Amino acid sequence: MDFLFIGNNLAADFVNTEVISQSGMIDLLSGPESLSKWFEQADCARGIKCSLQDLESAKALRCAIRRSFDRIIERKSIGSNDLELLNARSNELVRSLGGANNVYELKFRLDSCSDILALIAQTCCELLASKKINSVRKCASDKCILYFVDTSKNQQRQWCSMEICGNREKVRKHYDKTKGR
Ligand SMILES: [Zn+2]
């Protein structure tokens, strides 16, 4: 199964590495190699070697982000343990200024799994500290566990994607209608 990038946000896309299929929950981060592959496909970094311990840290972070998203969607406060983890991780992000001749740029160090987890945590913290916090959504399908940041103008996006859940819902409604006749 391919990774999904429908979240409009790195942290949301990271949470979406856990999906539900007809046969149940599937963790797309099935091993250290898949974590490395995700980093690549998410355009974070290429060729990062991840260990089993890295994978465990990644899953702990993913869990904290998901729980945080669930809390804010319910307009409840994020748990202190999750805040602590998000802060600790994002504080590991190393930035450096480089350049010359009045052209300088802030770059993140993205050389290891921890560096990238720090970037994901930092992206999550920035999202939650911004007005976009109110645009964090979970897909409207009760059979789906995908999250996204609604960037649509009218803030009416309901589905993770039309292809995955939007169409399924359309078909269901159509079926109900024709059956009710
Ligand atoms: Zn969905």
mmCIF file with all atom_site columns, N, CA, C and O and ligand atoms in Angstrom, residues 139 141 144 146 159-161 164-165, ligand 1:
data_model
loop_
_atom_site.group_PDB
_atom_site.id
_atom_site.type_symbol
_atom_site.label_atom_id
_atom_site.label_alt_id
_atom_site.label_comp_id
_atom_site.label_asym_id
_atom_site.label_entity_id
_atom_site.label_seq_id
_atom_site.pdbx_PDB_ins_code
_atom_site.Cartn_x
_atom_site.Cartn_y
_atom_site.Cartn_z
_atom_site.occupancy
_atom_site.B_iso_or_equiv
_atom_site.pdbx_formal_charge
_atom_site.auth_seq_id
_atom_site.auth_comp_id
_atom_site.auth_asym_id
_atom_site.auth_atom_id
_atom_site.pdbx_PDB_model_num
ATOM   1  N  N  . CYS A 1 139 ? -11.370 12.808 8.811  1.00 0.00 ? 139 CYS A N  1
ATOM   2  C  CA . CYS A 1 139 ? -12.285 12.458 7.720  1.00 0.00 ? 139 CYS A CA 1
ATOM   3  C  C  . CYS A 1 139 ? -13.678 12.140 8.282  1.00 0.00 ? 139 CYS A C  1
ATOM   4  O  O  . CYS A 1 139 ? -13.806 11.516 9.329  1.00 0.00 ? 139 CYS A O  1
ATOM   5  N  N  . SER A 1 141 ? -15.895 10.138 7.358  1.00 0.00 ? 141 SER A N  1
ATOM   6  C  CA . SER A 1 141 ? -16.322 8.749  7.351  1.00 0.00 ? 141 SER A CA 1
ATOM   7  C  C  . SER A 1 141 ? -15.963 8.086  8.678  1.00 0.00 ? 141 SER A C  1
ATOM   8  O  O  . SER A 1 141 ? -14.830 8.184  9.133  1.00 0.00 ? 141 SER A O  1
ATOM   9  N  N  . CYS A 1 144 ? -12.970 5.712  8.695  1.00 0.00 ? 144 CYS A N  1
ATOM   10 C  CA . CYS A 1 144 ? -11.680 6.245  8.243  1.00 0.00 ? 144 CYS A CA 1
ATOM   11 C  C  . CYS A 1 144 ? -10.963 6.919  9.402  1.00 0.00 ? 144 CYS A C  1
ATOM   12 O  O  . CYS A 1 144 ? -11.595 7.493  10.278 1.00 0.00 ? 144 CYS A O  1
ATOM   13 N  N  . LEU A 1 146 ? -8.162  9.045  8.813  1.00 0.00 ? 146 LEU A N  1
ATOM   14 C  CA . LEU A 1 146 ? -7.216  9.983  8.213  1.00 0.00 ? 146 LEU A CA 1
ATOM   15 C  C  . LEU A 1 146 ? -7.526  11.420 8.646  1.00 0.00 ? 146 LEU A C  1
ATOM   16 O  O  . LEU A 1 146 ? -8.683  11.789 8.815  1.00 0.00 ? 146 LEU A O  1
ATOM   17 N  N  . TRP A 1 159 ? -13.903 15.141 3.538  1.00 0.00 ? 159 TRP A N  1
ATOM   18 C  CA . TRP A 1 159 ? -13.310 13.829 3.304  1.00 0.00 ? 159 TRP A CA 1
ATOM   19 C  C  . TRP A 1 159 ? -11.792 13.903 3.174  1.00 0.00 ? 159 TRP A C  1
ATOM   20 O  O  . TRP A 1 159 ? -11.254 14.904 2.695  1.00 0.00 ? 159 TRP A O  1
ATOM   21 N  N  . CYS A 1 160 ? -11.163 12.790 3.550  1.00 0.00 ? 160 CYS A N  1
ATOM   22 C  CA . CYS A 1 160 ? -9.727  12.689 3.358  1.00 0.00 ? 160 CYS A CA 1
ATOM   23 C  C  . CYS A 1 160 ? -9.424  12.886 1.876  1.00 0.00 ? 160 CYS A C  1
ATOM   24 O  O  . CYS A 1 160 ? -8.525  13.625 1.506  1.00 0.00 ? 160 CYS A O  1
ATOM   25 N  N  . SER A 1 161 ? -10.224 12.233 1.024  1.00 0.00 ? 161 SER A N  1
ATOM   26 C  CA . SER A 1 161 ? -10.122 12.468 -0.407 1.00 0.00 ? 161 SER A CA 1
ATOM   27 C  C  . SER A 1 161 ? -11.393 11.969 -1.059 1.00 0.00 ? 161 SER A C  1
ATOM   28 O  O  . SER A 1 161 ? -12.062 11.082 -0.534 1.00 0.00 ? 161 SER A O  1
ATOM   29 N  N  . ILE A 1 164 ? -11.058 8.223  -1.972 1.00 0.00 ? 164 ILE A N  1
ATOM   30 C  CA . ILE A 1 164 ? -11.118 7.196  -0.930 1.00 0.00 ? 164 ILE A CA 1
ATOM   31 C  C  . ILE A 1 164 ? -12.492 7.181  -0.255 1.00 0.00 ? 164 ILE A C  1
ATOM   32 O  O  . ILE A 1 164 ? -13.194 6.185  -0.301 1.00 0.00 ? 164 ILE A O  1
ATOM   33 N  N  . CYS A 1 165 ? -12.881 8.276  0.375  1.00 0.00 ? 165 CYS A N  1
ATOM   34 C  CA . CYS A 1 165 ? -14.116 8.254  1.171  1.00 0.00 ? 165 CYS A CA 1
ATOM   35 C  C  . CYS A 1 165 ? -15.263 9.030  0.549  1.00 0.00 ? 165 CYS A C  1
ATOM   36 O  O  . CYS A 1 165 ? -16.417 8.685  0.740  1.00 0.00 ? 165 CYS A O  1
HETATM 37 ZN ZN . ZN  B 2 .   ? -11.510 9.142  4.681  1.00 0.00 ? 1   ZN  B ZN 1
#
